[in-house]
mmCIF file of C-alpha atoms in Angstrom:
data_model
loop_
_atom_site.group_PDB
_atom_site.id
_atom_site.type_symbol
_atom_site.label_atom_id
_atom_site.label_comp_id
_atom_site.label_asym_id
_atom_site.label_seq_id
_atom_site.Cartn_x
_atom_site.Cartn_y
_atom_site.Cartn_z
ATOM 1 C CA MET A 1 21.618 -2.662 34.801
ATOM 2 C CA SER A 2 24.452 -2.950 32.265
ATOM 3 C CA GLU A 3 23.950 -2.525 28.503
ATOM 4 C CA LEU A 4 24.405 -6.248 27.920
ATOM 5 C CA GLU A 5 21.511 -7.118 30.196
ATOM 6 C CA HIS A 6 19.163 -5.673 27.576
ATOM 7 C CA ASP A 7 18.248 -8.392 25.102
ATOM 8 C CA ASP A 8 18.414 -5.990 22.139
ATOM 9 C CA VAL A 9 22.140 -6.645 22.184
ATOM 10 C CA VAL A 10 21.313 -9.942 20.457
ATOM 11 C CA SER A 11 20.101 -8.234 17.271
ATOM 12 C CA ALA A 12 22.913 -5.704 17.400
ATOM 13 C CA TYR A 13 25.391 -8.597 17.638
ATOM 14 C CA LEU A 14 23.899 -10.287 14.568
ATOM 15 C CA ASP A 15 23.976 -7.018 12.623
ATOM 16 C CA GLY A 16 27.583 -6.269 13.512
ATOM 17 C CA GLU A 17 26.497 -3.138 15.369
ATOM 18 C CA LEU A 18 28.309 -3.769 18.684
ATOM 19 C CA THR A 19 31.571 -2.157 19.649
ATOM 20 C CA PRO A 20 34.503 -4.573 20.055
ATOM 21 C CA VAL A 21 34.140 -4.357 23.837
ATOM 22 C CA GLU A 22 30.396 -5.064 23.708
ATOM 23 C CA ARG A 23 30.899 -7.934 21.296
ATOM 24 C CA ALA A 24 33.545 -9.587 23.494
ATOM 25 C CA ALA A 25 31.325 -9.264 26.551
ATOM 26 C CA PHE A 26 28.322 -10.722 24.686
ATOM 27 C CA GLU A 27 30.342 -13.668 23.374
ATOM 28 C CA ALA A 28 31.515 -14.403 26.910
ATOM 29 C CA ARG A 29 27.882 -14.383 27.985
ATOM 30 C CA LEU A 30 26.911 -16.707 25.135
ATOM 31 C CA ALA A 31 29.527 -19.196 26.244
ATOM 32 C CA ALA A 32 28.026 -19.332 29.721
ATOM 33 C CA ASP A 33 24.302 -18.775 29.126
ATOM 34 C CA ALA A 34 22.128 -21.321 27.277
ATOM 35 C CA ASP A 35 19.156 -18.912 27.272
ATOM 36 C CA ALA A 36 21.232 -16.282 25.507
ATOM 37 C CA ARG A 37 22.275 -18.863 22.901
ATOM 38 C CA ALA A 38 18.657 -19.901 22.352
ATOM 39 C CA GLU A 39 17.626 -16.260 21.983
ATOM 40 C CA LEU A 40 20.411 -15.710 19.486
ATOM 41 C CA ASP A 41 19.310 -18.751 17.439
ATOM 42 C CA ASP A 42 15.669 -17.614 17.424
ATOM 43 C CA VAL A 43 16.425 -14.088 16.261
ATOM 44 C CA ALA A 44 19.065 -15.259 13.763
ATOM 45 C CA GLU A 45 16.510 -17.568 12.164
ATOM 46 C CA VAL A 46 13.989 -14.753 11.648
ATOM 47 C CA ARG A 47 16.678 -12.408 10.349
ATOM 48 C CA THR A 48 17.853 -15.035 7.851
ATOM 49 C CA LEU A 49 14.302 -15.686 6.612
ATOM 50 C CA VAL A 50 13.585 -11.991 5.967
ATOM 51 C CA ARG A 51 16.969 -11.356 4.349
ATOM 52 C CA GLY A 52 16.471 -14.433 2.170
ATOM 53 C CA LEU A 53 13.155 -13.247 0.729
ATOM 54 C CA PRO A 54 13.282 -13.039 -3.066
ATOM 55 C CA ALA A 55 12.836 -9.587 -4.571
ATOM 56 C CA PRO A 56 9.124 -9.143 -5.345
ATOM 57 C CA SER A 57 8.346 -8.873 -9.051
ATOM 58 C CA MET A 58 7.406 -5.402 -10.148
ATOM 59 C CA PRO A 59 4.173 -5.036 -12.115
ATOM 60 C CA PRO A 60 5.112 -5.379 -15.814
ATOM 61 C CA GLY A 61 5.913 -2.063 -17.440
ATOM 62 C CA LEU A 62 5.813 -0.059 -14.189
ATOM 63 C CA ILE A 63 9.146 1.676 -14.688
ATOM 64 C CA ASP A 64 8.493 2.349 -18.398
ATOM 65 C CA GLU A 65 5.124 3.812 -17.454
ATOM 66 C CA LEU A 66 6.670 6.072 -14.808
ATOM 67 C CA LEU A 67 9.433 7.122 -17.174
ATOM 68 C CA ALA A 68 6.854 7.994 -19.825
ATOM 69 C CA THR A 69 4.932 10.001 -17.233
ATOM 70 C CA GLY A 70 8.118 11.802 -16.299
ATOM 71 C CA THR A 71 8.783 12.580 -19.953
ATOM 72 C CA ALA A 72 5.275 14.009 -20.193
ATOM 73 C CA GLU A 73 6.028 16.173 -17.180
ATOM 74 C CA ASP A 74 9.117 17.473 -18.956
ATOM 75 C CA ALA A 75 6.875 18.355 -21.876
ATOM 76 C CA VAL A 76 4.635 20.264 -19.477
ATOM 77 C CA ALA A 77 7.598 22.231 -18.237
ATOM 78 C CA GLU A 78 8.518 23.124 -21.813
ATOM 79 C CA THR A 79 5.097 23.698 -23.385
ATOM 80 C CA GLY A 80 2.799 24.059 -20.401
ATOM 81 C CA ASP A 81 -0.037 22.120 -21.991
ATOM 82 C CA ALA A 82 0.295 18.426 -21.169
ATOM 83 C CA ALA A 83 -1.148 16.347 -18.364
ATOM 84 C CA PRO A 84 0.830 16.707 -15.116
ATOM 85 C CA VAL A 85 2.367 13.788 -13.215
ATOM 86 C CA LEU A 86 -0.014 12.488 -10.577
ATOM 87 C CA ASP A 87 0.910 12.668 -6.939
ATOM 88 C CA LEU A 88 0.223 9.753 -4.564
ATOM 89 C CA ASP A 89 -3.183 10.948 -3.383
ATOM 90 C CA THR A 90 -4.360 11.790 -6.879
ATOM 91 C CA ALA A 91 -3.259 8.434 -8.260
ATOM 92 C CA ARG A 92 -4.988 6.567 -5.453
ATOM 93 C CA THR A 93 -8.123 8.672 -5.681
ATOM 94 C CA ARG A 94 -8.382 8.072 -9.410
ATOM 95 C CA ARG A 95 -7.853 4.323 -9.026
ATOM 96 C CA SER A 96 -10.298 3.940 -6.160
ATOM 97 C CA GLY A 97 -12.597 6.416 -7.887
ATOM 98 C CA ARG A 98 -12.930 4.038 -10.827
ATOM 99 C CA ALA A 99 -13.914 1.216 -8.497
ATOM 100 C CA ARG A 100 -16.232 3.502 -6.582
ATOM 101 C CA PHE A 101 -17.810 4.712 -9.828
ATOM 102 C CA ALA A 102 -18.527 1.102 -10.789
ATOM 103 C CA ALA A 103 -20.041 0.493 -7.371
ATOM 104 C CA TYR A 104 -22.137 3.652 -7.493
ATOM 105 C CA ALA A 105 -23.285 2.927 -11.044
ATOM 106 C CA GLY A 106 -24.456 -0.493 -9.918
ATOM 107 C CA ALA A 107 -26.224 0.980 -6.910
ATOM 108 C CA ALA A 108 -27.903 3.645 -9.092
ATOM 109 C CA ALA A 109 -29.111 1.004 -11.550
ATOM 110 C CA ALA A 110 -30.517 -1.005 -8.675
ATOM 111 C CA ALA A 111 -32.310 2.090 -7.320
ATOM 112 C CA VAL A 112 -33.869 2.847 -10.735
ATOM 113 C CA ALA A 113 -35.014 -0.759 -11.025
ATOM 114 C CA LEU A 114 -36.591 -0.520 -7.583
ATOM 115 C CA VAL A 115 -38.455 2.705 -8.439
ATOM 116 C CA VAL A 116 -39.752 1.186 -11.690
ATOM 117 C CA ALA A 117 -40.808 -1.971 -9.892
ATOM 118 C CA VAL A 118 -42.744 0.069 -7.320
ATOM 119 C CA ALA A 119 -44.299 2.401 -9.897
ATOM 120 C CA MET A 120 -45.322 -0.225 -12.433
ATOM 121 C CA PRO A 121 -48.228 -1.785 -10.503
ATOM 122 C CA ALA A 122 -49.875 1.669 -10.149
ATOM 123 C CA GLN A 123 -49.583 2.289 -13.892
ATOM 124 C CA THR A 124 -50.971 -1.147 -14.659
ATOM 125 C CA SER A 125 -53.975 -0.554 -12.442
ATOM 126 C CA ALA A 126 -54.578 2.861 -14.110
ATOM 127 C CA LYS A 127 -54.871 1.411 -17.598
ATOM 128 C CA PRO A 128 -58.276 -0.275 -17.159
ATOM 129 C CA ALA A 129 -59.683 2.889 -15.548
ATOM 130 C CA LEU A 130 -58.493 5.057 -18.440
ATOM 131 C CA ALA A 131 -59.726 2.614 -21.079
ATOM 132 C CA THR A 132 -63.038 2.359 -19.318
ATOM 133 C CA ASP A 133 -63.408 6.154 -19.188
ATOM 134 C CA VAL A 134 -62.659 6.448 -22.914
ATOM 135 C CA ARG A 135 -65.164 3.755 -23.819
ATOM 136 C CA VAL A 136 -67.865 5.306 -21.568
ATOM 137 C CA HIS A 137 -67.203 8.762 -22.988
ATOM 138 C CA GLN A 138 -67.320 7.510 -26.597
ATOM 139 C CA ALA A 139 -70.527 5.632 -25.908
ATOM 140 C CA GLY A 140 -72.067 8.770 -24.318
ATOM 141 C CA ALA A 141 -70.949 10.952 -27.261
ATOM 142 C CA ALA A 142 -72.404 8.504 -29.775
ATOM 143 C CA ALA A 143 -75.680 8.293 -27.823
ATOM 144 C CA SER A 144 -76.012 12.076 -27.472
ATOM 145 C CA GLY A 145 -74.958 12.762 -31.046
ATOM 146 C CA ASP A 146 -72.470 15.399 -29.791
ATOM 147 C CA PRO A 147 -69.923 15.685 -32.640
ATOM 148 C CA VAL A 148 -67.368 17.640 -30.599
ATOM 149 C CA SER A 149 -67.162 15.061 -27.804
ATOM 150 C CA GLY A 150 -66.833 12.301 -30.358
ATOM 151 C CA LEU A 151 -63.811 13.977 -31.928
ATOM 152 C CA ALA A 152 -61.926 14.332 -28.642
ATOM 153 C CA PRO A 153 -62.132 11.073 -26.768
ATOM 154 C CA LEU A 154 -58.538 11.350 -25.476
ATOM 155 C CA ALA A 155 -59.347 14.614 -23.683
ATOM 156 C CA THR A 156 -60.985 12.494 -21.004
ATOM 157 C CA PRO A 157 -59.328 13.360 -17.662
ATOM 158 C CA LEU A 158 -57.079 10.598 -16.344
ATOM 159 C CA ARG A 159 -58.025 9.231 -12.967
ATOM 160 C CA PHE A 160 -55.512 7.058 -11.156
ATOM 161 C CA GLY A 161 -57.500 6.739 -7.976
ATOM 162 C CA ARG A 162 -60.510 4.612 -7.355
ATOM 163 C CA MET B 1 25.875 1.814 -3.737
ATOM 164 C CA THR B 2 28.327 4.679 -3.578
ATOM 165 C CA SER B 3 29.157 6.845 -6.585
ATOM 166 C CA ASP B 4 30.779 10.208 -7.183
ATOM 167 C CA ARG B 5 28.380 11.081 -10.000
ATOM 168 C CA VAL B 6 24.835 12.310 -9.610
ATOM 169 C CA PRO B 7 22.663 9.929 -11.667
ATOM 170 C CA THR B 8 19.870 11.124 -13.908
ATOM 171 C CA TRP B 9 16.282 10.486 -12.901
ATOM 172 C CA GLU B 10 15.928 7.936 -15.685
ATOM 173 C CA GLU B 11 18.996 6.056 -14.400
ATOM 174 C CA VAL B 12 17.587 5.985 -10.884
ATOM 175 C CA ALA B 13 14.263 4.695 -12.162
ATOM 176 C CA ARG B 14 15.803 1.984 -14.363
ATOM 177 C CA ASP B 15 18.708 0.899 -12.131
ATOM 178 C CA HIS B 16 17.086 1.262 -8.720
ATOM 179 C CA GLY B 17 13.389 0.856 -9.462
ATOM 180 C CA GLN B 18 13.520 -2.737 -8.244
ATOM 181 C CA PHE B 19 15.180 -1.662 -4.986
ATOM 182 C CA LEU B 20 12.503 1.001 -4.423
ATOM 183 C CA TYR B 21 9.762 -1.471 -5.243
ATOM 184 C CA SER B 22 11.184 -4.165 -2.918
ATOM 185 C CA VAL B 23 11.305 -1.770 0.033
ATOM 186 C CA ALA B 24 7.875 -0.359 -0.847
ATOM 187 C CA TYR B 25 6.327 -3.813 -1.190
ATOM 188 C CA ARG B 26 7.776 -5.069 2.112
ATOM 189 C CA LEU B 27 6.539 -1.926 3.873
ATOM 190 C CA THR B 28 3.036 -1.913 2.440
ATOM 191 C CA GLY B 29 2.431 -5.625 1.832
ATOM 192 C CA ASN B 30 0.487 -5.157 -1.397
ATOM 193 C CA VAL B 31 1.115 -4.408 -5.053
ATOM 194 C CA ASP B 32 -1.139 -1.361 -5.471
ATOM 195 C CA ASP B 33 0.211 0.552 -2.480
ATOM 196 C CA ALA B 34 3.789 -0.406 -3.393
ATOM 197 C CA ARG B 35 3.211 0.904 -6.910
ATOM 198 C CA ASP B 36 1.848 4.204 -5.581
ATOM 199 C CA LEU B 37 4.779 4.478 -3.176
ATOM 200 C CA VAL B 38 7.315 3.951 -5.967
ATOM 201 C CA GLN B 39 5.575 6.524 -8.130
ATOM 202 C CA GLU B 40 5.563 9.149 -5.383
ATOM 203 C CA ALA B 41 9.143 8.287 -4.355
ATOM 204 C CA LEU B 42 10.363 8.752 -7.936
ATOM 205 C CA LEU B 43 8.589 12.101 -8.108
ATOM 206 C CA ARG B 44 10.462 13.168 -4.976
ATOM 207 C CA VAL B 45 13.684 11.807 -6.467
ATOM 208 C CA ARG B 46 13.127 13.993 -9.547
ATOM 209 C CA ARG B 47 12.605 17.051 -7.393
ATOM 210 C CA GLY B 48 15.467 16.187 -5.041
ATOM 211 C CA LEU B 49 18.204 15.171 -7.468
ATOM 212 C CA ALA B 50 19.390 18.764 -7.726
ATOM 213 C CA THR B 51 20.271 18.716 -4.024
ATOM 214 C CA TYR B 52 21.474 15.095 -3.865
ATOM 215 C CA GLU B 53 25.074 14.788 -2.723
ATOM 216 C CA PRO B 54 26.848 11.727 -4.130
ATOM 217 C CA GLY B 55 27.128 9.033 -1.507
ATOM 218 C CA SER B 56 24.935 6.084 -0.611
ATOM 219 C CA LEU B 57 22.277 6.312 -3.306
ATOM 220 C CA GLU B 58 20.270 3.383 -1.957
ATOM 221 C CA GLY B 59 20.387 4.940 1.521
ATOM 222 C CA TRP B 60 18.963 8.130 0.044
ATOM 223 C CA LEU B 61 16.306 6.207 -1.870
ATOM 224 C CA ALA B 62 15.406 4.135 1.213
ATOM 225 C CA ARG B 63 14.954 7.359 3.165
ATOM 226 C CA ILE B 64 12.686 8.814 0.470
ATOM 227 C CA VAL B 65 10.474 5.747 0.101
ATOM 228 C CA THR B 66 10.241 5.419 3.906
ATOM 229 C CA ASN B 67 9.226 9.057 4.223
ATOM 230 C CA VAL B 68 6.561 8.572 1.548
ATOM 231 C CA PHE B 69 5.287 5.518 3.438
ATOM 232 C CA LEU B 70 5.224 7.291 6.810
ATOM 233 C CA ASP B 71 3.560 10.396 5.305
ATOM 234 C CA ASP B 72 0.933 8.157 3.780
ATOM 235 C CA MET B 73 0.338 6.312 7.064
ATOM 236 C CA ARG B 74 -0.101 9.621 8.882
ATOM 237 C CA ARG B 75 -2.535 10.802 6.198
ATOM 238 C CA LYS B 76 -4.554 7.605 6.456
ATOM 239 C CA LYS B 77 -4.755 7.945 10.233
ATOM 240 C CA ARG B 78 -6.072 11.487 9.867
ATOM 241 C CA ARG B 79 -8.471 10.556 7.079
ATOM 242 C CA PRO B 80 -9.455 6.885 7.181
ATOM 243 C CA VAL B 81 -10.174 5.390 3.770
ATOM 244 C CA GLN B 82 -13.874 4.722 3.168
ATOM 245 C CA ALA B 83 -14.634 1.064 2.645
ATOM 246 C CA LEU B 84 -15.985 0.107 -0.758
ATOM 247 C CA PRO B 85 -19.224 -1.876 -1.043
ATOM 248 C CA ASP B 86 -18.956 -5.574 -0.322
ATOM 249 C CA GLU B 87 -20.388 -6.892 -3.588
ATOM 250 C CA PRO B 88 -17.483 -8.814 -5.094
ATOM 251 C CA ASP B 89 -18.470 -8.091 -8.695
ATOM 252 C CA LEU B 90 -18.435 -4.324 -8.062
ATOM 253 C CA VAL B 91 -14.991 -4.187 -6.509
ATOM 254 C CA VAL B 92 -11.847 -4.169 -8.601
ATOM 255 C CA PRO B 93 -9.784 -7.150 -7.415
ATOM 256 C CA PRO B 94 -6.309 -6.286 -6.107
ATOM 257 C CA ALA B 95 -3.474 -6.877 -8.546
ATOM 258 C CA VAL B 96 -1.131 -9.727 -7.629
ATOM 259 C CA ALA B 97 2.564 -9.762 -8.529
ATOM 260 C CA ALA B 98 3.729 -12.719 -10.603
ATOM 261 C CA ASP B 99 5.922 -14.172 -7.870
ATOM 262 C CA VAL B 100 3.091 -13.902 -5.360
ATOM 263 C CA ALA B 101 0.730 -15.698 -7.706
ATOM 264 C CA ALA B 102 3.260 -18.459 -8.344
ATOM 265 C CA ASP B 103 4.225 -18.730 -4.713
ATOM 266 C CA ARG B 104 0.895 -18.063 -3.052
ATOM 267 C CA ALA B 105 1.166 -21.000 -0.714
ATOM 268 C CA GLY B 106 4.884 -20.593 -0.263
ATOM 269 C CA LEU B 107 7.167 -19.449 2.459
ATOM 270 C CA SER B 108 7.739 -15.951 1.126
ATOM 271 C CA THR B 109 4.023 -15.192 1.128
ATOM 272 C CA GLU B 110 3.752 -16.251 4.751
ATOM 273 C CA ILE B 111 6.800 -14.237 5.723
ATOM 274 C CA GLN B 112 5.445 -11.187 3.900
ATOM 275 C CA ALA B 113 2.117 -11.567 5.698
ATOM 276 C CA ALA B 114 3.948 -11.785 9.015
ATOM 277 C CA ILE B 115 5.898 -8.596 8.225
ATOM 278 C CA ALA B 116 2.694 -6.817 7.247
ATOM 279 C CA ALA B 117 1.158 -7.829 10.580
ATOM 280 C CA LEU B 118 3.844 -5.956 12.523
ATOM 281 C CA PRO B 119 2.937 -2.564 13.945
ATOM 282 C CA GLU B 120 4.443 0.128 11.731
ATOM 283 C CA GLU B 121 6.965 1.320 14.369
ATOM 284 C CA PHE B 122 8.582 -2.144 14.344
ATOM 285 C CA ARG B 123 7.978 -3.015 10.681
ATOM 286 C CA VAL B 124 9.870 0.016 9.383
ATOM 287 C CA PRO B 125 13.196 -0.702 11.139
ATOM 288 C CA VAL B 126 12.983 -4.406 10.236
ATOM 289 C CA VAL B 127 12.444 -3.602 6.544
ATOM 290 C CA LEU B 128 15.116 -0.893 6.509
ATOM 291 C CA CYS B 129 17.659 -3.215 8.128
ATOM 292 C CA ASP B 130 16.848 -6.602 6.576
ATOM 293 C CA VAL B 131 15.470 -5.572 3.162
ATOM 294 C CA ALA B 132 17.146 -2.220 2.437
ATOM 295 C CA ASP B 133 20.326 -3.291 4.288
ATOM 296 C CA GLN B 134 20.769 0.011 6.096
ATOM 297 C CA SER B 135 22.958 0.527 9.175
ATOM 298 C CA TYR B 136 21.512 1.439 12.569
ATOM 299 C CA GLU B 137 23.049 4.894 12.239
ATOM 300 C CA ASP B 138 21.415 5.484 8.860
ATOM 301 C CA ILE B 139 18.060 4.180 10.076
ATOM 302 C CA ALA B 140 18.277 6.444 13.134
ATOM 303 C CA ARG B 141 18.910 9.418 10.839
ATOM 304 C CA MET B 142 16.048 8.453 8.522
ATOM 305 C CA LEU B 143 13.568 8.064 11.359
ATOM 306 C CA ASP B 144 15.000 10.918 13.422
ATOM 307 C CA VAL B 145 15.341 8.756 16.538
ATOM 308 C CA PRO B 146 18.367 7.772 18.678
ATOM 309 C CA ILE B 147 20.368 4.682 17.662
ATOM 310 C CA GLY B 148 19.305 2.983 20.906
ATOM 311 C CA THR B 149 15.688 3.310 19.806
ATOM 312 C CA VAL B 150 16.477 1.713 16.448
ATOM 313 C CA ARG B 151 18.264 -1.120 18.225
ATOM 314 C CA SER B 152 15.420 -1.859 20.615
ATOM 315 C CA ARG B 153 12.642 -1.488 17.999
ATOM 316 C CA LEU B 154 14.495 -3.687 15.545
ATOM 317 C CA HIS B 155 15.040 -6.413 18.120
ATOM 318 C CA ARG B 156 11.472 -6.191 19.373
ATOM 319 C CA GLY B 157 10.266 -6.246 15.770
ATOM 320 C CA ARG B 158 12.185 -9.437 15.045
ATOM 321 C CA LYS B 159 10.801 -11.093 18.172
ATOM 322 C CA LEU B 160 7.254 -10.071 17.249
ATOM 323 C CA LEU B 161 7.904 -11.331 13.740
ATOM 324 C CA ARG B 162 9.023 -14.659 15.143
ATOM 325 C CA GLY B 163 5.751 -14.859 17.058
ATOM 326 C CA GLU B 164 3.836 -14.191 13.821
ATOM 327 C CA LEU B 165 5.845 -16.841 11.983
ATOM 328 C CA VAL B 166 5.240 -19.391 14.743
ATOM 329 C CA ALA B 167 1.509 -18.604 14.601
ATOM 330 C CA ARG B 168 1.564 -19.206 10.821
ATOM 331 C CA GLY B 169 3.462 -22.471 11.234
ATOM 332 C CA VAL B 170 6.501 -21.168 9.338
ATOM 333 C CA VAL B 171 8.860 -21.735 12.264
ATOM 334 C CA THR B 172 8.593 -23.777 15.404
ATOM 335 C CA ALA B 173 10.356 -23.512 18.727
ATOM 336 C CA GLY B 174 12.877 -25.937 17.257
ATOM 337 C CA GLY B 175 13.437 -24.198 13.877
ATOM 338 C CA VAL B 176 11.803 -23.826 10.436
ATOM 339 C CA ALA B 177 8.607 -25.879 10.211
#
């Protein structure tokens, strides 16, 4: 199989990457082969679209920010006490870390709310039992005339069970 | 660009930051990763300027940003990024470049999405050739592969890209849609 039978010669032709001999042979093939011409048109269209893309806009202030960071790194080299320039992993970890922190904080808040919601009914049901115990104890102290028990009604043991 | 003088780091950042960002954005397909790539590439430029030999500065920069991209891809394959929770209000929305916002429904957005859909081994030569305007020989040197490999991957990449563009309705069998 000759070199020109590979279709990658089409892209190489468009990019000016063929030798003069290869180019002449491919142009002779184009003249005789409608499929080769169609292939050339297809690939040329894609190549033109990508090459015609406008330059993407940089985030505002990106270069100034990086230059300032670089200046800070120079200061580190001279004084040894400033924040170092971040490498790619560190920068990404810090950025995603902020998002993750927000996510974890939300999850933690939800967990606390769940615990409180579960615990609250038990506390609510304990209140009548405690109040009842205090009232019974005070009534007993008053009836018995025991001055010590009457002074310490809150020493009544708490009972959460039934 | 060819020059006999070694530029300062600040000159590279100011005069070629847009070039670095364009290549980075076409390789990664999103603003945040492109920004990280440019930052890391400029760090390597700072470290490497002492050994830079005047010649094709943009070729040198394209090689650096491509190496940063490929290093990052290898790292991600070894250590997949953990997905963040799905709740939309807990996730920081991705930043969007001004031209993307203004041209969200436009052709360039569709073309960028089609490039991003290419497997990395085809995307890299397409971006280096059609965005960074590098020769096959330079691309082969950057990727440490034979020129024939660049030629075949580039052509295959363009054909795959055409398939992506047809699927997105950007081009038809008869031309641009």
